[in-house]
Amino acid sequence: MITDRLARALDDRLRLSPITRRALAKVFPDHWSFMLGEIALYSFVALILTGVYLTFFFDASSADRVYHGDYAPLDGVTTSAAYASTVRISWDVRAGLLIRQTHHWAALVFVAAIVLHLARIFFTGAFRKPRELNWLIGVTMLSLALANGFTGYSLPDDLVSGLGLRIITSVVESVPLAGAWLAALALGGEFPSDVMIPRMFISHVLLVPAVLVALVSLHMGILVRQKHTQFPGPGRTEHNVVGSRLWPSYTLRTLALFAWVMAVLFALGGLVQINPVWIYGPFEPAQSTAPAQPDWYVAWGDGALRLFPPLEFRIAGHLVPAPFFPGVVLGGLTFLALYAWPFAERLRTKDRRPHHLLDRPRDHPARLGVGVAALTFYAVLTVAAGDDILARLLRVPVYDLLSVFQVLVVVLPLLAGLLAFLVARALRGGEAGIGELTRSDLRRAARRAAPGSDGEGRSAASDVPVRDRRGERIEMWAEGDLWWWRYRDEARHIVITANRAVQSEEEAVSASRLAYPGVDRVVVPGPPPTPPPGPVRAALRRWGRAAAAGSLLLAALVDRRRVRRRQEQERTDRASQPEPSDEATTGAGRT
């Protein structure tokens, strides 16, 4: 009762019911890959909740503190306040270790979900018009997640995170001319400075999260405004979305996913140890520890520093140190390519139409090959970051393993990208799986180069290849100056007719190709014309029209007669009224 009254009172003042009804009626596709973005969102929620708890006990300071707590090896040892508070959270605060490890696992899952979500968008072409802005927002969120993850990793001021911070400081200082100034601006002086932990803390808990919240809100607002993309299929067109409504089916499903994400993160935080800083010890510039690797999302930078040859040179008397290319140029070019890809592909394909239907990765072999090569390249760099651990496990010299990785980082991405390109070209145009391919299919795909193709073995005028879909066809027909089309599946006895006509056969072909890619099109006579009525039906129609006309005429005559009677009655009433006398008028004047 009280809730209903409150809702009605708010609606009377804010008029939210139309917006709420429209939002609850929004349709979301049911494909599992669309949940990757939600996993990233719910991991971000877990980060905020656990991070708020940790801020109550963390001391973001480089000042000296004497640790007194349950961890006996460090009891009475003087460390930085940040390190002492981190050990105290892990050993002395109730549920502190669970929350801290859950926070760390949530950061790893958050970045991983963003990467997978961007990969899904890239391989399916969801970045095309009109979603270029959302792609740019997603890439920006990835860069901020990487930066915020690294600052959070460095806050405990343990030996491993301190070494990582020293490495990234050296990378920033390798920037010609401005490097030393940028590093001093960020750290507040020479490394290690007394203000670097407070500055990283403010950035980690305030600045970057605020920007991420704003970008997530903008990202979801654009998604709601533009509607969701979907994979091609029966009944799915560029003008609709087939799936579940926001309320109640999609809401229940996404709440279940939220519960699962939180359960998995807390299970990892409680059962799987991560970043045991009390074992590493506090950071000392003169000490180092091995084997120790950074988190996976920055390990590729460590691997690049290990594999890149030590090349240094001078430009106009200014030294360009060896870390500049693997540490600055590689990451900068990567994000620049991500930002520019939607516009570069549009420039290459000359495709400026809006797209709401997704591509299958196999339908764009060049895009798939480039993406697989890039992912393979960074996977090799990530594995190379642990070359010392691998050398110990394999019992081989670390420098021999380093030479192997230097070859693999060049050769393996090229081979993986070429293989993905050939497999996609062989699979395109059919429904076969990868396991059904043969060597002859790959050789045929490698030799395929039709005249006038776009470089991927298909006509530049066609976005989707023709596939063999038995029993399915698109039927088109003309009705006067308009063209109609319908989808027919004889095997399943499905017939779906377009909800609107188009002006030409070319428009009908384009609309049907977008709705049902790869289905053959045929021109049919169209629905048979309506048969002429029989003699009885014709007579009934004539007599019905005559009766209707007679009824209208009779009604008009009756109405005219009623108007005349009213007018005569009014004239009679005016004539029967007595006229005022002159005497009465004069008397009234004297009075």
Coordinates of C-alpha atoms in Angstrom, one line a residue:
M1 CA 0.0 0.0 0.0
I2 CA 2.7 2.5 1.0
T3 CA 4.9 1.5 -1.9
D4 CA 2.0 1.9 -4.4
R5 CA 1.2 5.4 -3.0
L6 CA 4.9 6.4 -3.1
A7 CA 5.2 5.2 -6.7
R8 CA 2.0 7.0 -7.7
A9 CA 3.2 10.2 -6.0
L10 CA 6.6 10.1 -7.8
D11 CA 4.8 9.4 -11.1
D12 CA 2.5 12.3 -10.6
R13 CA 5.5 14.6 -10.2
L14 CA 8.1 13.1 -12.5
R15 CA 5.9 11.3 -15.1
L16 CA 8.2 8.3 -15.1
S17 CA 5.6 5.6 -16.1
P18 CA 6.0 6.1 -19.9
I19 CA 9.8 6.0 -19.6
T20 CA 9.6 2.9 -17.3
R21 CA 7.2 1.1 -19.6
R22 CA 9.3 1.8 -22.6
A23 CA 12.5 0.6 -20.8
L24 CA 10.9 -2.6 -19.4
A25 CA 9.7 -3.5 -22.9
K26 CA 13.2 -3.3 -24.4
V27 CA 14.3 -6.6 -26.0
F28 CA 17.7 -8.1 -25.5
P29 CA 19.2 -11.0 -27.7
D30 CA 19.6 -14.4 -26.0
H31 CA 23.0 -15.3 -27.4
W32 CA 25.5 -16.2 -24.6
S33 CA 28.3 -13.9 -26.0
F34 CA 26.3 -10.8 -25.1
M35 CA 26.9 -11.7 -21.4
L36 CA 30.6 -10.9 -21.6
G37 CA 29.9 -7.2 -21.2
E38 CA 27.7 -7.9 -18.2
I39 CA 30.4 -10.0 -16.5
A40 CA 32.7 -7.0 -16.9
L41 CA 30.0 -4.7 -15.3
Y42 CA 29.4 -7.1 -12.4
S43 CA 33.1 -7.5 -11.8
F44 CA 33.3 -3.7 -11.7
V45 CA 30.5 -3.7 -9.1
A46 CA 32.5 -6.2 -7.0
L47 CA 35.6 -4.0 -7.3
I48 CA 33.7 -1.0 -6.0
L49 CA 32.1 -2.9 -3.1
T50 CA 35.3 -4.6 -1.9
G51 CA 37.3 -1.5 -2.5
V52 CA 35.1 0.6 -0.3
Y53 CA 35.6 -1.9 2.5
L54 CA 39.4 -1.9 2.0
T55 CA 39.7 1.9 2.2
F56 CA 38.5 1.8 5.8
F57 CA 41.7 0.0 6.9
F58 CA 44.3 0.9 4.3
D59 CA 46.9 3.6 5.2
A60 CA 48.0 5.3 2.0
S61 CA 51.3 6.6 3.3
S62 CA 55.1 6.0 2.9
A63 CA 55.8 7.0 6.5
D64 CA 57.5 4.5 8.8
R65 CA 55.3 2.3 10.9
V66 CA 56.0 -0.5 13.3
Y67 CA 53.9 -3.6 12.5
H68 CA 52.3 -5.3 15.5
G69 CA 49.9 -8.1 14.7
D70 CA 49.3 -11.8 14.3
Y71 CA 51.9 -12.3 11.5
A72 CA 54.8 -13.2 13.7
P73 CA 57.7 -12.9 11.2
L74 CA 56.9 -9.2 10.8
D75 CA 55.9 -8.4 14.3
G76 CA 57.9 -5.4 15.5
V77 CA 59.4 -4.7 12.1
T78 CA 59.5 -1.1 10.8
T79 CA 57.9 -0.8 7.3
S80 CA 56.0 1.7 5.3
A81 CA 52.5 2.5 6.5
A82 CA 51.0 1.2 3.3
Y83 CA 52.7 -2.2 3.6
A84 CA 52.0 -2.5 7.3
S85 CA 48.3 -1.8 6.8
T86 CA 48.1 -4.3 3.9
V87 CA 49.6 -7.0 6.2
R88 CA 47.2 -6.0 9.0
I89 CA 44.2 -6.2 6.6
S90 CA 45.4 -9.7 5.6
W91 CA 46.0 -11.1 9.1
D92 CA 44.2 -8.9 11.7
V93 CA 41.1 -7.5 10.1
R94 CA 38.0 -9.7 10.2
A95 CA 37.4 -11.0 6.6
G96 CA 40.2 -8.7 5.5
L97 CA 42.1 -11.3 3.5
L98 CA 38.9 -12.6 1.9
I99 CA 37.9 -9.0 0.7
R100 CA 41.4 -8.2 -0.4
Q101 CA 41.9 -11.3 -2.5
T102 CA 38.3 -11.0 -3.9
H103 CA 39.2 -7.4 -4.9
H104 CA 42.3 -8.7 -6.7
W105 CA 40.5 -11.5 -8.5
A106 CA 37.7 -9.1 -9.5
A107 CA 40.3 -6.8 -11.1
L108 CA 41.7 -9.8 -13.1
V109 CA 38.2 -10.9 -14.2
F110 CA 37.2 -7.3 -15.0
V111 CA 40.0 -6.8 -17.5
A112 CA 39.6 -10.3 -18.9
A113 CA 35.9 -9.7 -19.5
I114 CA 36.6 -6.3 -21.2
V115 CA 39.2 -8.0 -23.5
L116 CA 36.8 -10.8 -24.4
H117 CA 33.9 -8.4 -24.9
L118 CA 36.0 -6.2 -27.3
A119 CA 37.1 -9.3 -29.1
R120 CA 33.5 -10.4 -29.7
I121 CA 32.7 -6.9 -30.9
F122 CA 35.7 -6.9 -33.2
F123 CA 35.2 -10.3 -34.8
T124 CA 31.4 -9.8 -35.3
G125 CA 31.7 -6.3 -36.7
A126 CA 29.6 -4.7 -34.0
F127 CA 31.9 -1.6 -34.1
R128 CA 30.4 -0.5 -37.4
K129 CA 28.1 2.5 -37.9
P130 CA 26.3 3.6 -35.8
R131 CA 28.3 2.2 -32.9
E132 CA 31.7 3.7 -33.5
L133 CA 31.3 5.9 -30.4
N134 CA 30.6 2.9 -28.1
W135 CA 33.7 1.1 -29.5
L136 CA 35.9 4.2 -28.7
I137 CA 34.4 4.2 -25.2
G138 CA 35.1 0.5 -24.7
V139 CA 38.7 0.9 -25.8
T140 CA 39.1 3.9 -23.4
M141 CA 37.7 1.8 -20.5
L142 CA 40.2 -1.0 -21.3
S143 CA 43.1 1.5 -21.1
L144 CA 41.7 2.9 -17.8
A145 CA 41.2 -0.6 -16.4
L146 CA 44.8 -1.4 -17.2
A147 CA 46.1 1.8 -15.5
N148 CA 43.9 1.4 -12.5
G149 CA 44.8 -2.3 -12.1
F150 CA 48.5 -1.4 -12.1
T151 CA 48.1 1.4 -9.5
G152 CA 46.1 -0.9 -7.2
Y153 CA 48.8 -3.6 -7.7
S154 CA 51.4 -1.1 -6.6
L155 CA 49.7 0.3 -3.5
P156 CA 50.7 -2.4 -1.0
D157 CA 54.4 -1.2 -1.4
D158 CA 55.7 -4.8 -1.2
L159 CA 58.9 -5.9 -3.0
V160 CA 57.2 -7.3 -6.1
S161 CA 54.9 -4.3 -6.7
G162 CA 57.8 -1.9 -6.0
L163 CA 59.9 -3.6 -8.7
G164 CA 57.0 -3.3 -11.1
L165 CA 56.7 0.4 -10.3
R166 CA 60.4 0.9 -10.9
I167 CA 60.1 -0.8 -14.3
I168 CA 57.1 1.4 -15.4
T169 CA 58.9 4.5 -14.2
S170 CA 61.9 3.6 -16.3
V171 CA 59.6 3.1 -19.3
V172 CA 58.1 6.6 -18.8
E173 CA 61.6 8.1 -18.4
S174 CA 62.6 6.6 -21.8
V175 CA 60.3 9.0 -23.6
P176 CA 62.7 11.4 -25.3
L177 CA 62.7 15.0 -23.9
A178 CA 59.5 14.7 -21.8
G179 CA 60.1 11.4 -20.1
A180 CA 61.9 12.5 -16.9
W181 CA 59.5 15.4 -16.5
L182 CA 56.4 13.1 -16.8
A183 CA 57.8 10.6 -14.3
A184 CA 58.6 13.4 -11.8
L185 CA 55.1 14.9 -12.3
A186 CA 53.4 11.6 -11.6
L187 CA 55.5 10.5 -8.7
G188 CA 56.1 13.9 -7.2
G189 CA 59.9 13.7 -7.4
E190 CA 62.6 11.1 -7.9
F191 CA 61.6 7.4 -7.5
P192 CA 60.8 6.4 -4.8
S193 CA 59.2 9.6 -3.5
D194 CA 57.2 10.1 -0.3
V195 CA 54.1 11.2 -2.2
M196 CA 53.8 8.5 -4.8
I197 CA 51.6 6.2 -2.7
P198 CA 49.1 9.0 -1.8
R199 CA 48.9 10.1 -5.4
M200 CA 48.4 6.5 -6.7
F201 CA 45.7 6.0 -4.0
I202 CA 43.8 9.1 -5.0
S203 CA 44.0 8.0 -8.7
H204 CA 43.0 4.5 -7.8
V205 CA 40.0 5.1 -5.6
L206 CA 38.7 8.5 -6.9
L207 CA 39.8 9.7 -10.3
V208 CA 39.9 6.6 -12.5
P209 CA 36.8 5.0 -10.9
A210 CA 34.8 8.2 -11.4
V211 CA 35.7 8.3 -15.1
L212 CA 34.9 4.6 -15.4
V213 CA 31.5 5.1 -13.8
A214 CA 30.8 7.9 -16.2
L215 CA 31.9 5.9 -19.3
V216 CA 29.9 2.8 -18.2
S217 CA 26.8 5.0 -17.8
L218 CA 27.4 6.6 -21.2
H219 CA 28.1 3.2 -22.8
M220 CA 24.8 1.7 -21.5
G221 CA 22.8 4.9 -22.4
I222 CA 24.0 4.7 -26.0
L223 CA 23.2 1.0 -26.0
V224 CA 19.6 1.6 -24.9
R225 CA 19.2 4.5 -27.3
Q226 CA 20.6 2.6 -30.4
K227 CA 19.1 -0.8 -29.5
H228 CA 21.1 -4.0 -29.4
T229 CA 22.8 -5.9 -32.2
Q230 CA 22.0 -9.5 -33.0
F231 CA 23.2 -12.4 -35.1
P232 CA 21.4 -13.0 -38.4
G233 CA 18.6 -15.6 -38.3
P234 CA 15.0 -16.3 -39.2
G235 CA 12.8 -13.3 -38.4
R236 CA 15.8 -11.1 -37.5
T237 CA 16.2 -7.9 -39.6
E238 CA 18.0 -4.6 -39.4
H239 CA 14.8 -3.1 -37.9
N240 CA 14.0 -5.4 -35.1
V241 CA 15.5 -7.3 -32.1
V242 CA 14.5 -10.9 -31.4
G243 CA 15.1 -12.0 -27.8
S244 CA 13.8 -11.6 -24.3
R245 CA 12.2 -8.5 -22.8
L246 CA 13.9 -6.6 -20.0
W247 CA 11.1 -7.5 -17.6
P248 CA 10.8 -10.2 -16.4
S249 CA 12.8 -12.8 -18.3
Y250 CA 16.0 -10.8 -19.0
T251 CA 16.0 -9.2 -15.6
L252 CA 15.9 -12.6 -13.8
R253 CA 18.6 -14.0 -16.1
T254 CA 21.0 -11.1 -15.6
L255 CA 20.4 -11.1 -11.8
A256 CA 21.3 -14.8 -11.8
L257 CA 24.5 -14.0 -13.7
F258 CA 25.3 -11.3 -11.2
A259 CA 24.9 -13.8 -8.4
W260 CA 27.1 -16.3 -10.1
V261 CA 29.8 -13.7 -10.8
M262 CA 29.8 -12.6 -7.2
A263 CA 29.8 -16.2 -6.0
V264 CA 32.8 -17.2 -8.2
L265 CA 34.8 -14.1 -7.2
F266 CA 34.3 -14.6 -3.5
A267 CA 35.0 -18.4 -3.9
L268 CA 38.3 -17.4 -5.6
G269 CA 39.0 -14.9 -2.9
G270 CA 38.5 -17.4 -0.2
L271 CA 40.0 -20.5 -1.7
V272 CA 42.8 -19.4 -4.1
Q273 CA 45.7 -17.4 -2.7
I274 CA 46.9 -14.4 -4.7
N275 CA 49.5 -11.7 -4.1
P276 CA 50.7 -12.9 -0.6
V277 CA 52.6 -9.7 0.2
W278 CA 53.7 -10.9 3.6
I279 CA 55.9 -13.4 1.9
Y280 CA 57.5 -10.9 -0.5
G281 CA 58.4 -8.5 2.2
P282 CA 58.4 -4.6 2.1
F283 CA 59.9 -2.8 -0.9
E284 CA 63.6 -2.0 -0.6
P285 CA 65.2 -0.3 -3.7
A286 CA 68.4 -2.3 -3.2
Q287 CA 66.6 -5.7 -3.1
S288 CA 64.8 -7.9 -5.7
T289 CA 62.9 -11.1 -5.7
A290 CA 62.6 -13.9 -8.2
P291 CA 60.6 -15.7 -9.6
A292 CA 57.9 -13.1 -9.5
Q293 CA 55.7 -12.0 -12.4
P294 CA 53.1 -9.2 -12.7
D295 CA 49.4 -9.7 -13.3
W296 CA 48.5 -11.1 -16.7
Y297 CA 47.1 -7.9 -18.1
V298 CA 50.5 -6.1 -17.8
A299 CA 52.7 -9.2 -18.3
W300 CA 52.7 -8.5 -22.1
G301 CA 54.7 -5.3 -21.4
D302 CA 57.2 -7.3 -19.3
G303 CA 57.5 -9.9 -22.0
A304 CA 58.1 -7.2 -24.7
L305 CA 60.9 -5.6 -22.6
R306 CA 62.5 -9.1 -22.3
L307 CA 62.3 -10.0 -25.9
F308 CA 63.0 -6.7 -27.7
P309 CA 66.7 -6.3 -28.6
P310 CA 68.6 -3.6 -26.7
L311 CA 68.7 -0.9 -29.5
E312 CA 69.6 2.6 -28.5
F313 CA 70.3 5.7 -30.7
R314 CA 70.4 9.4 -30.6
I315 CA 68.2 12.0 -32.4
A316 CA 69.5 15.5 -32.4
G317 CA 71.7 14.7 -29.5
H318 CA 68.9 13.2 -27.4
L319 CA 69.2 9.5 -26.4
V320 CA 66.3 7.2 -27.3
P321 CA 66.7 4.3 -24.7
A322 CA 66.0 0.7 -25.4
P323 CA 62.8 0.5 -23.3
F324 CA 61.1 3.2 -25.4
F325 CA 60.0 0.9 -28.3
P326 CA 58.7 -2.1 -26.4
G327 CA 57.3 -0.1 -23.5
V328 CA 55.9 3.0 -25.1
V329 CA 55.7 2.6 -28.9
L330 CA 54.2 -0.9 -28.9
G331 CA 51.4 0.0 -26.5
G332 CA 50.7 3.3 -28.1
L333 CA 50.5 1.8 -31.6
T334 CA 48.2 -1.0 -30.3
F335 CA 45.7 1.4 -28.8
L336 CA 46.0 3.7 -31.8
A337 CA 45.1 0.8 -34.1
L338 CA 42.1 -0.1 -31.8
Y339 CA 40.8 3.5 -31.9
A340 CA 41.3 3.8 -35.7
W341 CA 40.0 0.3 -36.8
P342 CA 36.3 1.2 -37.4
F343 CA 37.2 4.1 -39.6
A344 CA 40.0 2.3 -41.4
E345 CA 37.7 -0.6 -42.3
R346 CA 34.9 1.8 -43.4
L347 CA 37.5 3.6 -45.6
R348 CA 38.6 0.3 -47.1
T349 CA 35.2 -1.3 -47.7
K350 CA 33.4 2.0 -48.6
D351 CA 30.5 0.7 -46.4
R352 CA 28.8 3.7 -44.7
R353 CA 25.4 2.0 -44.0
P354 CA 24.2 1.5 -40.5
H355 CA 24.5 -2.2 -39.3
H356 CA 22.4 -3.8 -36.6
L357 CA 23.0 -7.4 -37.7
L358 CA 26.3 -9.0 -36.8
D359 CA 28.8 -10.8 -39.0
R360 CA 30.0 -14.3 -38.5
P361 CA 33.7 -14.2 -38.0
R362 CA 34.2 -16.6 -41.0
D363 CA 32.5 -14.1 -43.3
H364 CA 35.4 -11.6 -43.0
P365 CA 38.6 -13.6 -43.3
A366 CA 40.9 -10.5 -43.4
R367 CA 39.5 -9.1 -40.2
L368 CA 39.7 -12.6 -38.5
G369 CA 43.3 -13.1 -39.6
V370 CA 44.4 -9.7 -38.3
G371 CA 42.6 -10.2 -35.0
V372 CA 44.0 -13.8 -34.5
A373 CA 47.5 -12.6 -35.3
A374 CA 47.3 -9.7 -32.8
L375 CA 45.9 -12.0 -30.0
T376 CA 48.6 -14.6 -30.7
F377 CA 51.3 -11.9 -30.6
Y378 CA 50.3 -10.6 -27.2
A379 CA 49.8 -14.2 -25.9
V380 CA 53.4 -15.0 -26.8
L381 CA 54.5 -11.8 -25.0
T382 CA 52.5 -12.7 -21.9
V383 CA 54.0 -16.2 -21.8
A384 CA 57.5 -14.8 -22.4
A385 CA 57.1 -12.7 -19.2
G386 CA 57.6 -16.0 -17.3
D387 CA 60.6 -17.2 -19.2
D388 CA 62.6 -17.6 -16.0
I389 CA 60.0 -19.8 -14.4
L390 CA 59.6 -21.9 -17.6
A391 CA 63.4 -22.2 -17.8
R392 CA 63.5 -23.6 -14.2
L393 CA 60.6 -26.0 -14.9
L394 CA 62.0 -27.2 -18.2
R395 CA 65.6 -27.3 -16.9
V396 CA 67.0 -25.3 -19.9
P397 CA 69.1 -22.1 -19.9
V398 CA 67.0 -19.0 -19.7
Y399 CA 68.8 -17.3 -22.6
D400 CA 68.1 -20.3 -24.9
L401 CA 64.4 -20.0 -24.0
L402 CA 64.6 -16.3 -24.6
S403 CA 65.9 -16.9 -28.2
V404 CA 63.1 -19.3 -28.8
F405 CA 60.5 -16.7 -27.7
Q406 CA 62.2 -14.1 -29.9
V407 CA 61.5 -16.3 -32.9
L408 CA 58.0 -17.3 -31.9
V409 CA 56.9 -13.7 -31.3
V410 CA 57.5 -13.0 -35.0
V411 CA 56.7 -16.3 -36.7
L412 CA 53.7 -17.6 -34.6
P413 CA 51.4 -14.6 -35.1
L414 CA 52.0 -14.7 -38.9
L415 CA 51.2 -18.4 -39.1
A416 CA 48.2 -18.2 -36.8
G417 CA 46.8 -15.2 -38.7
L418 CA 47.3 -16.9 -42.1
L419 CA 45.8 -20.1 -40.9
A420 CA 42.7 -18.3 -39.5
F421 CA 42.4 -16.4 -42.8
L422 CA 42.5 -19.6 -44.9
V423 CA 40.1 -21.4 -42.6
A424 CA 37.6 -18.6 -42.7
R425 CA 37.8 -18.3 -46.4
A426 CA 37.2 -22.1 -46.7
L427 CA 34.3 -22.1 -44.3
R428 CA 32.7 -18.9 -45.6
G429 CA 29.6 -19.6 -47.7
G430 CA 28.6 -22.8 -45.8
E431 CA 27.6 -24.2 -42.4
A432 CA 30.4 -26.7 -42.1
G433 CA 32.5 -26.8 -38.9
I434 CA 36.3 -26.6 -38.6
G435 CA 36.5 -30.4 -38.1
E436 CA 35.0 -31.0 -41.5
L437 CA 37.7 -29.1 -43.4
T438 CA 40.2 -31.0 -45.5
R439 CA 43.6 -30.1 -47.0
S440 CA 42.0 -29.6 -50.4
D441 CA 39.6 -27.1 -48.9
L442 CA 42.5 -25.0 -47.5
R443 CA 44.4 -25.3 -50.8
R444 CA 41.3 -24.2 -52.7
A445 CA 40.8 -21.3 -50.3
A446 CA 44.5 -20.2 -50.8
R447 CA 44.1 -20.2 -54.6
R448 CA 40.7 -18.5 -54.6
A449 CA 41.0 -15.0 -56.1
A450 CA 38.0 -14.1 -58.3
P451 CA 38.3 -11.1 -60.6
G452 CA 36.8 -7.9 -59.1
S453 CA 37.0 -9.3 -55.6
D454 CA 37.8 -7.2 -52.5
G455 CA 40.8 -9.2 -51.6
E456 CA 38.9 -11.8 -49.6
G457 CA 37.6 -13.8 -52.5
R458 CA 34.2 -12.3 -52.8
S459 CA 32.5 -9.7 -54.9
A460 CA 32.8 -6.2 -53.5
A461 CA 29.1 -5.6 -54.2
S462 CA 28.0 -8.4 -51.8
D463 CA 28.4 -8.2 -48.0
V464 CA 27.4 -11.9 -47.4
P465 CA 28.5 -14.9 -49.4
V466 CA 26.0 -17.3 -51.0
R467 CA 25.5 -20.4 -49.0
D468 CA 23.8 -23.7 -49.7
R469 CA 20.6 -23.6 -47.6
R470 CA 18.4 -26.5 -48.7
G471 CA 14.7 -25.9 -48.5
E472 CA 15.2 -22.2 -47.7
R473 CA 14.7 -19.3 -50.2
I474 CA 13.7 -15.7 -50.4
E475 CA 10.7 -15.1 -52.7
M476 CA 10.2 -11.6 -54.2
W477 CA 7.4 -10.3 -56.3
A478 CA 6.1 -7.0 -57.7
E479 CA 2.7 -5.5 -56.9
G480 CA 2.3 -2.4 -59.1
D481 CA 5.3 -0.1 -58.5
L482 CA 6.2 -1.8 -55.2
W483 CA 8.2 -4.9 -54.4
W484 CA 7.5 -7.4 -51.6
W485 CA 9.6 -10.4 -50.3
R486 CA 9.1 -13.3 -47.9
Y487 CA 11.3 -16.0 -46.3
R488 CA 10.2 -19.6 -46.9
D489 CA 11.6 -22.7 -45.1
E490 CA 9.9 -25.7 -46.6
A491 CA 11.5 -28.2 -44.2
R492 CA 10.1 -26.4 -41.1
H493 CA 7.0 -25.0 -42.9
I494 CA 7.9 -21.4 -42.0
V495 CA 6.8 -18.5 -44.1
I496 CA 7.6 -14.9 -43.0
T497 CA 6.5 -12.0 -45.1
A498 CA 8.2 -8.6 -44.9
N499 CA 6.2 -6.0 -43.0
R500 CA 6.6 -3.3 -45.6
A501 CA 7.1 -2.9 -49.3
V502 CA 10.1 -1.3 -51.0
Q503 CA 10.5 0.8 -54.2
S504 CA 12.6 -1.5 -56.3
E505 CA 13.9 -5.0 -56.7
E506 CA 17.4 -3.9 -55.6
E507 CA 16.0 -2.7 -52.3
A508 CA 14.2 -6.0 -51.8
V509 CA 17.4 -7.9 -52.5
S510 CA 19.3 -5.7 -50.0
A511 CA 16.7 -6.0 -47.3
S512 CA 16.4 -9.8 -47.6
R513 CA 20.2 -10.2 -47.7
L514 CA 20.5 -8.4 -44.4
A515 CA 17.7 -10.3 -42.7
Y516 CA 18.6 -13.8 -44.1
P517 CA 22.2 -13.8 -45.3
G518 CA 23.2 -16.6 -47.6
V519 CA 19.7 -17.7 -48.6
D520 CA 19.0 -17.9 -52.3
R521 CA 16.6 -15.4 -53.8
V522 CA 14.0 -16.1 -56.5
V523 CA 11.4 -14.0 -58.2
V524 CA 7.9 -15.4 -58.0
P525 CA 4.6 -14.2 -59.5
G526 CA 3.4 -13.3 -56.0
P527 CA 0.1 -14.0 -54.3
P528 CA -2.7 -14.8 -56.8
P529 CA -5.1 -11.9 -57.4
T530 CA -8.4 -11.9 -55.7
P531 CA -11.0 -13.9 -57.8
P532 CA -14.0 -11.9 -59.2
P533 CA -17.2 -12.2 -57.1
G534 CA -20.0 -14.5 -58.3
P535 CA -23.4 -13.4 -59.6
V536 CA -25.1 -13.7 -56.2
R537 CA -22.3 -11.8 -54.4
A538 CA -22.3 -9.2 -57.1
A539 CA -26.0 -8.7 -56.8
L540 CA -25.8 -8.5 -53.1
R541 CA -23.1 -5.8 -53.4
R542 CA -25.2 -3.8 -55.8
W543 CA -28.3 -4.0 -53.7
G544 CA -26.3 -3.2 -50.6
R545 CA -24.8 -0.1 -52.2
A546 CA -28.3 1.0 -53.4
A547 CA -29.7 0.5 -49.9
A548 CA -26.9 2.5 -48.4
A549 CA -27.4 5.3 -50.9
G550 CA -31.2 5.3 -50.3
S551 CA -30.6 5.3 -46.5
L552 CA -28.3 8.3 -46.8
L553 CA -30.8 10.1 -49.1
L554 CA -33.7 9.4 -46.7
A555 CA -31.7 10.6 -43.7
A556 CA -30.9 13.8 -45.5
L557 CA -34.6 14.4 -46.4
V558 CA -35.7 13.8 -42.8
D559 CA -33.0 16.1 -41.5
R560 CA -34.0 18.9 -44.0
R561 CA -37.7 18.5 -43.0
R562 CA -36.8 18.8 -39.3
V563 CA -34.8 22.0 -40.0
R564 CA -37.8 23.5 -41.8
R565 CA -40.2 22.7 -39.0
R566 CA -37.8 24.3 -36.5
Q567 CA -37.6 27.5 -38.6
E568 CA -41.4 27.7 -38.9
Q569 CA -41.9 27.2 -35.2
E570 CA -39.4 30.0 -34.5
R571 CA -41.3 32.4 -36.8
T572 CA -44.6 31.6 -35.2
D573 CA -43.2 32.2 -31.7
R574 CA -41.9 35.6 -32.7
A575 CA -45.2 36.6 -34.3
S576 CA -47.3 35.6 -31.2
Q577 CA -45.3 37.9 -28.8
P578 CA -47.2 41.4 -28.1
E579 CA -45.4 44.6 -29.1
P580 CA -44.7 47.2 -26.2
S581 CA -47.0 50.4 -26.2
D582 CA -45.9 54.0 -26.6
E583 CA -47.5 55.0 -23.2
A584 CA -45.5 52.4 -21.3
T585 CA -42.4 53.5 -23.1
T586 CA -43.0 57.2 -22.2
G587 CA -43.8 56.4 -18.6
A588 CA -40.6 54.5 -18.3
G589 CA -38.8 57.4 -19.7
R590 CA -40.2 59.8 -17.1
T591 CA -39.4 57.5 -14.3

